Coordinates of C-alpha atoms in Angstrom, one line a residue:
M25 CA 0.0 0.0 0.0
K26 CA 0.9 3.6 -0.4
R27 CA 3.2 4.6 2.4
L28 CA 2.3 7.9 4.0
A29 CA 3.8 9.7 7.0
I30 CA 2.0 9.0 10.3
I31 CA 2.6 12.4 11.9
S32 CA 3.7 15.8 10.8
S33 CA 6.0 18.0 12.8
L34 CA 2.9 19.8 14.0
F35 CA 1.7 16.7 15.7
I36 CA 5.1 16.1 17.3
G37 CA 4.8 19.5 18.9
V38 CA 1.3 18.7 20.1
F39 CA 2.5 15.4 21.7
A40 CA 5.5 17.1 23.3
F41 CA 3.7 20.1 24.9
A42 CA 0.0 19.6 24.9
Q43 CA -2.4 17.4 26.8
G44 CA -2.3 14.1 24.9
I45 CA 0.0 11.2 25.2
K46 CA 3.6 12.2 25.7
F47 CA 5.9 9.9 23.8
E48 CA 9.6 9.3 24.6
D49 CA 12.3 10.3 22.1
G50 CA 15.0 7.8 23.1
N51 CA 15.8 4.3 21.8
F52 CA 14.2 1.2 23.3
A53 CA 17.1 0.6 25.7
S54 CA 16.7 4.1 27.3
I55 CA 12.9 3.5 27.5
L56 CA 13.5 0.3 29.4
A57 CA 15.9 2.0 31.7
K58 CA 13.4 4.8 32.5
A59 CA 10.7 2.2 33.1
K60 CA 12.9 0.4 35.6
K61 CA 13.8 3.7 37.3
E62 CA 10.2 4.8 37.6
N63 CA 8.8 1.2 38.1
K64 CA 6.3 1.6 35.4
L65 CA 5.0 -0.5 32.5
I66 CA 5.9 0.6 29.0
F67 CA 3.2 1.3 26.4
I68 CA 4.3 1.0 22.8
D69 CA 2.3 2.1 19.8
A70 CA 3.8 -0.4 17.3
Y71 CA 2.8 1.2 14.0
A72 CA 3.7 1.2 10.3
S73 CA 3.9 4.3 8.2
W74 CA 1.4 3.1 5.6
C75 CA -1.3 2.1 8.2
G76 CA -4.6 4.0 8.0
P77 CA -5.9 3.1 11.5
C78 CA -2.5 4.2 12.9
K79 CA -2.9 7.6 11.5
L80 CA -6.5 7.9 12.8
M81 CA -5.3 7.0 16.3
V82 CA -2.7 9.8 16.0
K83 CA -5.3 12.2 14.9
N84 CA -8.3 11.3 17.0
I85 CA -7.3 9.4 20.2
F86 CA -3.7 10.1 21.2
P87 CA -4.2 13.9 21.6
L88 CA -7.2 13.6 23.9
K89 CA -6.8 14.9 27.5
T90 CA -8.4 11.9 29.1
V91 CA -6.2 9.5 27.3
G92 CA -3.0 11.6 27.9
D93 CA -3.8 12.0 31.6
Y94 CA -4.0 8.3 32.2
Y95 CA -1.2 7.1 29.9
N96 CA 1.2 9.8 31.0
A97 CA 0.6 9.1 34.7
H98 CA 0.8 5.3 34.5
F99 CA 3.2 4.4 31.6
I100 CA 6.4 5.2 29.8
N101 CA 5.0 5.8 26.3
A102 CA 6.8 5.1 23.0
K103 CA 5.9 5.2 19.3
I104 CA 8.0 2.8 17.2
D105 CA 7.8 2.2 13.5
M106 CA 8.0 -1.6 13.2
E107 CA 9.4 -1.5 9.7
K108 CA 12.4 0.9 10.4
G109 CA 15.5 0.9 12.5
E110 CA 15.3 -1.1 15.7
G111 CA 11.6 -1.5 15.2
I112 CA 12.3 -4.4 12.7
E113 CA 13.9 -6.5 15.5
L114 CA 11.3 -5.4 18.0
A115 CA 8.5 -6.6 15.7
K116 CA 10.2 -10.0 15.5
K117 CA 10.7 -10.2 19.3
Y118 CA 7.2 -9.2 20.1
N119 CA 5.6 -10.9 17.2
V120 CA 3.9 -7.8 15.7
K121 CA 2.1 -8.8 12.5
A122 CA -0.8 -6.3 12.3
F123 CA -0.9 -2.6 12.8
P124 CA -1.5 -0.8 14.9
T125 CA -0.5 -3.2 17.7
Y126 CA -0.4 -1.8 21.3
L127 CA 2.1 -3.5 23.6
F128 CA 2.3 -3.2 27.3
I129 CA 5.7 -4.3 28.5
D130 CA 7.2 -4.6 31.9
P131 CA 10.6 -3.1 32.8
N132 CA 12.3 -6.4 32.1
G133 CA 11.1 -6.3 28.5
E134 CA 8.3 -8.9 28.9
T135 CA 4.9 -8.5 27.3
V136 CA 2.1 -8.4 29.9
H137 CA -0.8 -7.3 27.7
R138 CA -1.5 -6.4 24.1
T139 CA -4.3 -5.4 21.7
L140 CA -4.6 -3.9 18.3
G141 CA -6.6 -1.8 15.8
Y142 CA -8.4 1.5 16.0
V143 CA -9.8 1.8 19.5
E144 CA -12.2 4.5 20.8
E145 CA -11.3 6.7 23.8
K146 CA -13.2 4.7 26.5
D147 CA -11.9 1.3 25.4
F148 CA -8.4 2.6 24.9
I149 CA -8.3 3.7 28.5
Q150 CA -9.8 0.5 29.7
F151 CA -7.2 -1.5 27.8
A152 CA -4.6 0.4 29.8
K153 CA -6.3 -0.3 33.1
D154 CA -6.5 -4.0 32.2
A155 CA -2.8 -4.0 31.5
E156 CA -2.2 -2.8 35.1
D157 CA -4.5 -5.5 36.6
P158 CA -2.7 -8.9 36.8
N159 CA -6.1 -10.6 36.7
K160 CA -7.0 -9.0 33.4
R161 CA -3.7 -9.2 31.5
L162 CA -3.4 -11.5 28.5
T163 CA -1.2 -13.9 30.5
A164 CA -4.0 -14.3 33.1
L165 CA -6.7 -14.6 30.4
K166 CA -4.7 -17.4 28.7
Q167 CA -4.4 -19.2 32.1
K168 CA -8.2 -18.9 32.6
F169 CA -8.8 -20.4 29.1
E170 CA -6.4 -23.3 29.9
S171 CA -8.4 -23.9 33.1
G172 CA -11.5 -24.6 31.0
E173 CA -13.4 -21.3 30.8
K174 CA -16.3 -21.5 28.3
D175 CA -18.0 -18.1 28.6
P176 CA -18.7 -17.1 25.0
D177 CA -18.0 -13.3 25.5
F178 CA -14.7 -14.2 27.2
L179 CA -13.7 -16.6 24.4
K180 CA -14.6 -14.0 21.7
N181 CA -12.5 -11.3 23.4
L182 CA -9.5 -13.6 23.9
A183 CA -9.6 -14.8 20.3
G184 CA -9.6 -11.1 19.1
L185 CA -6.6 -10.3 21.4
T186 CA -4.5 -13.3 20.1
M187 CA -5.6 -13.8 16.5
Y188 CA -2.8 -11.8 14.8
N189 CA 0.1 -12.8 17.1
D190 CA -0.6 -16.3 18.3
T191 CA -2.7 -17.9 15.6
E192 CA -2.4 -21.4 17.0
F193 CA -3.7 -20.4 20.4
A194 CA -6.5 -18.2 18.9
N195 CA -7.6 -21.2 16.8
K196 CA -8.0 -23.3 19.9
V197 CA -10.1 -20.5 21.5
L198 CA -12.3 -20.1 18.4
V199 CA -12.9 -23.9 18.2
R200 CA -14.2 -23.9 21.8
Y201 CA -16.3 -20.8 21.1
F202 CA -17.9 -22.2 18.0
E203 CA -18.5 -25.7 19.4
Q204 CA -20.8 -24.1 21.9
K205 CA -22.8 -22.0 19.4
T206 CA -26.0 -23.6 18.4
T207 CA -26.8 -20.6 16.1
L208 CA -24.6 -18.0 14.6
D209 CA -25.1 -14.2 14.3
Q210 CA -23.6 -12.1 11.6
E211 CA -20.4 -11.4 13.5
D212 CA -19.9 -15.1 14.2
A213 CA -20.4 -15.9 10.5
Q214 CA -17.8 -13.3 9.5
M215 CA -15.3 -14.7 12.1
L216 CA -15.8 -18.3 10.8
I217 CA -15.2 -17.1 7.2
S218 CA -12.0 -15.2 8.0
S219 CA -10.4 -17.4 10.7
P220 CA -9.4 -20.7 9.1
Q221 CA -5.9 -20.6 7.6
S222 CA -5.8 -24.3 6.8
T223 CA -8.0 -27.0 5.4
E224 CA -6.5 -29.5 7.9
G225 CA -7.6 -27.9 11.2
P226 CA -10.9 -28.1 13.2
L227 CA -11.8 -24.5 12.3
Y228 CA -12.2 -25.5 8.6
K229 CA -14.4 -28.4 9.6
L230 CA -16.6 -26.0 11.5
F231 CA -16.6 -23.7 8.5
Q232 CA -18.0 -26.6 6.5
D233 CA -20.3 -28.0 9.1
K234 CA -22.0 -24.6 9.8
K235 CA -22.3 -23.7 6.1
A236 CA -26.1 -23.5 6.3
D237 CA -25.9 -21.0 9.1
I238 CA -23.2 -18.9 7.3
L239 CA -25.3 -18.8 4.2
K240 CA -28.0 -16.9 6.1
F241 CA -25.7 -13.9 6.1
I242 CA -23.7 -14.2 2.9
S243 CA -24.3 -15.4 -0.7
K244 CA -23.3 -18.9 -1.9
D245 CA -20.8 -17.2 -4.2
N246 CA -19.1 -15.4 -1.3
Y247 CA -19.0 -18.6 0.7
E248 CA -17.3 -20.4 -2.3
R249 CA -14.8 -17.5 -2.6
A250 CA -14.0 -17.8 1.1
D251 CA -13.5 -21.6 0.7
K252 CA -11.1 -21.1 -2.3
S253 CA -9.2 -18.5 -0.3
I254 CA -8.7 -20.9 2.6
K255 CA -7.5 -23.7 0.2
L256 CA -5.1 -21.3 -1.5
T257 CA -3.6 -20.2 1.8
E258 CA -2.9 -23.9 2.6
I259 CA -1.5 -24.7 -0.9
S260 CA 0.7 -21.6 -0.8
R261 CA 2.1 -22.5 2.7
K262 CA 3.0 -26.0 1.5
A263 CA 4.4 -24.8 -1.9
Y264 CA 6.8 -22.3 -0.5
N265 CA 10.0 -23.3 1.4
A266 CA 11.0 -20.3 3.7
E267 CA 14.4 -21.8 4.4
T268 CA 15.5 -22.2 0.8
K269 CA 13.2 -19.4 -0.5
T270 CA 12.0 -21.6 -3.3
W271 CA 8.6 -22.6 -4.7
D272 CA 7.3 -26.0 -5.7
E273 CA 5.5 -24.8 -8.8
N274 CA 4.4 -28.2 -9.9
Y275 CA 2.6 -28.8 -6.6
F276 CA 1.0 -25.4 -6.6
M277 CA -0.3 -25.7 -10.2
T278 CA -1.6 -29.2 -9.7
E279 CA -3.5 -28.4 -6.5
T280 CA -4.9 -25.0 -7.6
Q281 CA -6.2 -26.4 -10.9
K282 CA -8.5 -28.6 -9.0
F283 CA -10.7 -25.5 -8.5
L284 CA -9.2 -22.8 -10.8
P285 CA -8.7 -22.6 -14.6
K286 CA -5.0 -23.0 -15.6
E287 CA -4.7 -19.4 -16.8
N288 CA -5.9 -18.1 -13.4
A289 CA -3.7 -20.5 -11.5
E290 CA -0.6 -19.3 -13.5
R291 CA -1.4 -15.7 -12.9
L292 CA -2.0 -16.3 -9.2
F293 CA 1.3 -18.2 -8.9
K294 CA 3.2 -15.4 -10.5
S295 CA 1.5 -12.8 -8.3
M296 CA 2.4 -14.8 -5.1
K297 CA 6.0 -15.2 -6.3
A298 CA 6.2 -11.4 -6.9
S299 CA 4.8 -10.7 -3.4
R300 CA 7.3 -13.0 -1.8
A301 CA 10.1 -11.6 -3.8
L302 CA 9.3 -8.1 -2.6
K303 CA 9.2 -9.4 1.0
N304 CA 12.6 -11.1 0.5
K305 CA 14.0 -7.8 -1.0
D306 CA 14.6 -9.6 -4.3
I307 CA 13.7 -6.5 -6.2
A308 CA 14.9 -7.6 -9.6
L309 CA 12.6 -10.6 -9.6
Y310 CA 9.7 -8.6 -8.2
E311 CA 10.2 -6.0 -11.0
K312 CA 10.3 -8.7 -13.7
L313 CA 7.2 -10.5 -12.5
I314 CA 5.1 -7.4 -12.0
L315 CA 6.0 -6.0 -15.5
E316 CA 4.9 -9.4 -16.9
L317 CA 1.7 -9.4 -14.9
Y318 CA 0.7 -5.8 -15.8
Q319 CA 1.3 -5.7 -19.5
D320 CA -2.4 -5.4 -19.7
Y321 CA -3.6 -3.5 -16.6
S322 CA -7.0 -2.4 -17.9
K323 CA -8.9 -4.7 -15.5
A324 CA -6.8 -4.0 -12.4
S325 CA -8.3 -2.0 -9.6
S326 CA -7.2 1.5 -8.7
G327 CA -5.8 0.3 -5.4
E328 CA -3.9 -2.6 -6.9
L329 CA -2.3 -0.3 -9.5
N330 CA -1.4 2.3 -7.0
S331 CA 0.2 -0.3 -4.7
H332 CA 2.6 -1.6 -7.4
A333 CA 3.3 1.9 -8.7
W334 CA 4.4 3.0 -5.2
N335 CA 6.5 -0.2 -4.7
F336 CA 8.3 0.6 -8.0
F337 CA 8.9 4.2 -6.8
E338 CA 10.4 3.0 -3.5
N339 CA 12.4 0.1 -4.9
V340 CA 13.1 0.3 -8.7
N341 CA 15.6 2.5 -10.4
N342 CA 15.3 1.4 -14.0
K343 CA 13.8 4.4 -15.9
A344 CA 11.9 2.3 -18.4
S345 CA 10.2 0.4 -15.5
L346 CA 9.5 3.6 -13.7
E347 CA 7.7 4.9 -16.8
K348 CA 5.6 1.8 -16.8
A349 CA 4.7 2.5 -13.2
I350 CA 3.7 6.1 -14.2
L351 CA 1.2 4.5 -16.6
W352 CA -0.2 2.4 -13.7
A353 CA -0.5 5.4 -11.4
Q354 CA -2.2 7.4 -14.2
E355 CA -4.7 4.6 -14.6
S356 CA -5.2 4.4 -10.9
V357 CA -6.0 8.1 -10.8
K358 CA -8.3 7.8 -13.7
K359 CA -10.3 5.0 -12.0
D360 CA -10.5 6.6 -8.5
Q361 CA -8.6 9.8 -7.8
S362 CA -7.3 10.1 -4.3
F363 CA -4.7 11.8 -2.2
A364 CA -2.7 8.5 -2.2
N365 CA -2.5 7.8 -5.9
T366 CA -1.9 11.4 -6.9
D367 CA 0.9 11.6 -4.4
T368 CA 2.3 8.4 -6.0
L369 CA 2.2 9.9 -9.4
A370 CA 3.9 13.1 -8.2
N371 CA 6.8 11.1 -6.7
L372 CA 7.2 8.9 -9.8
Y373 CA 7.4 11.9 -12.0
N374 CA 10.0 13.5 -9.7
K375 CA 12.0 10.3 -9.7
V376 CA 12.2 10.2 -13.6
G377 CA 13.1 13.9 -13.6
D378 CA 9.8 15.4 -14.8
K379 CA 9.6 18.3 -12.4
K380 CA 6.7 20.0 -14.1
N381 CA 4.3 17.1 -13.8
A382 CA 5.6 16.3 -10.3
K383 CA 4.7 19.8 -9.2
L384 CA 1.3 19.6 -10.9
W385 CA 0.3 16.3 -9.2
A386 CA 1.9 17.2 -5.8
E387 CA -0.3 20.3 -5.7
K388 CA -3.4 18.2 -6.7
S389 CA -2.5 15.6 -4.0
I390 CA -2.2 18.3 -1.3
E391 CA -5.5 19.8 -2.3
L392 CA -7.2 16.4 -2.0
A393 CA -5.6 15.7 1.3
K394 CA -6.8 19.0 2.8
S395 CA -10.3 18.5 1.6
N396 CA -10.4 15.1 3.3
G397 CA -8.5 15.9 6.4
E398 CA -5.5 13.8 5.5
D399 CA -1.8 14.4 6.4
S400 CA 0.0 15.8 3.4
S401 CA 3.2 16.8 5.1
D402 CA 5.4 14.5 3.0
T403 CA 3.8 15.7 -0.2
E404 CA 4.4 19.3 0.9
K405 CA 8.1 18.5 1.4
L406 CA 8.2 17.1 -2.1
L407 CA 6.6 20.3 -3.5
K408 CA 9.0 22.5 -1.7
S409 CA 11.9 20.6 -3.2
L410 CA 10.7 21.0 -6.8

């Protein structure tokens, strides 16, 4: 996705001097030292620069007086980008896989509680209070589960807290939750659609067994799409060897063609290879595969095109490839003009040396951002440099 700055220098000033949460400026070691000295827990806003909910928390929740009063009095607070600097190792250590994740850590560096996502004022303060109560911390909740707790509300809450950082445990919680449900509501149906990550586990069996209940809330076509998605997740997991960074193409194609046409399976395999190549920082392979995939991009969505155009801006230096990315960004803007894709177009034009068009689209991007209340500080910096 398009990577946008989380906070502007204005917001930094607000955090430093006004009544919201005051975040520490030092590195993690200094934050730990301060927590030990003051005998406080550490609160970490573990964010990524492209994350929309992260930006909304910065705009709507962190500056609130009620939030600042509680967090400043009870915690040493830190904001850490999990994709930059020491944040990369901290993301691995604390198993941060979704953004924003909120970590509550003791002075010894051990996690005592965590949650994630956009959280309203009242709930955000309650999460902090739970972190300070040993009986409400995640570790205590897990122990309560292991002791046999079957209360549905408890199980649903615990599954939500662990779904993105301890999938195996969350699956056990959800199995117990759904085994007790004689009927499903819409939220239950959505959880059962999105939770299974394998065709071999008990959650997938529940997904199949409760098909009739799920179909009360979604169409048969959507159910079938969800089923295919689960199967593809399982096939991809088995086809890719993370240690050798290699794919078993024959296995992937054989299994996916059981429910997909060969042409679709080939395109999907190439797309997955490209995504993995980008994750592995094999930019040359990523560039090659995406150029092949998007020779015809007329049917691609605006967001899809913008995502790859931005990835090319960030990672690719070949001018001919960048000019292809400009075409994708132009098509993205044509399909659904937004602050994000106009900013992408401005940056791409600047990277290939077309200052005139870079200025034009930077101005347009800033105009769109201001009309929608979005942060355009990075685009404004670009405009000033032109």
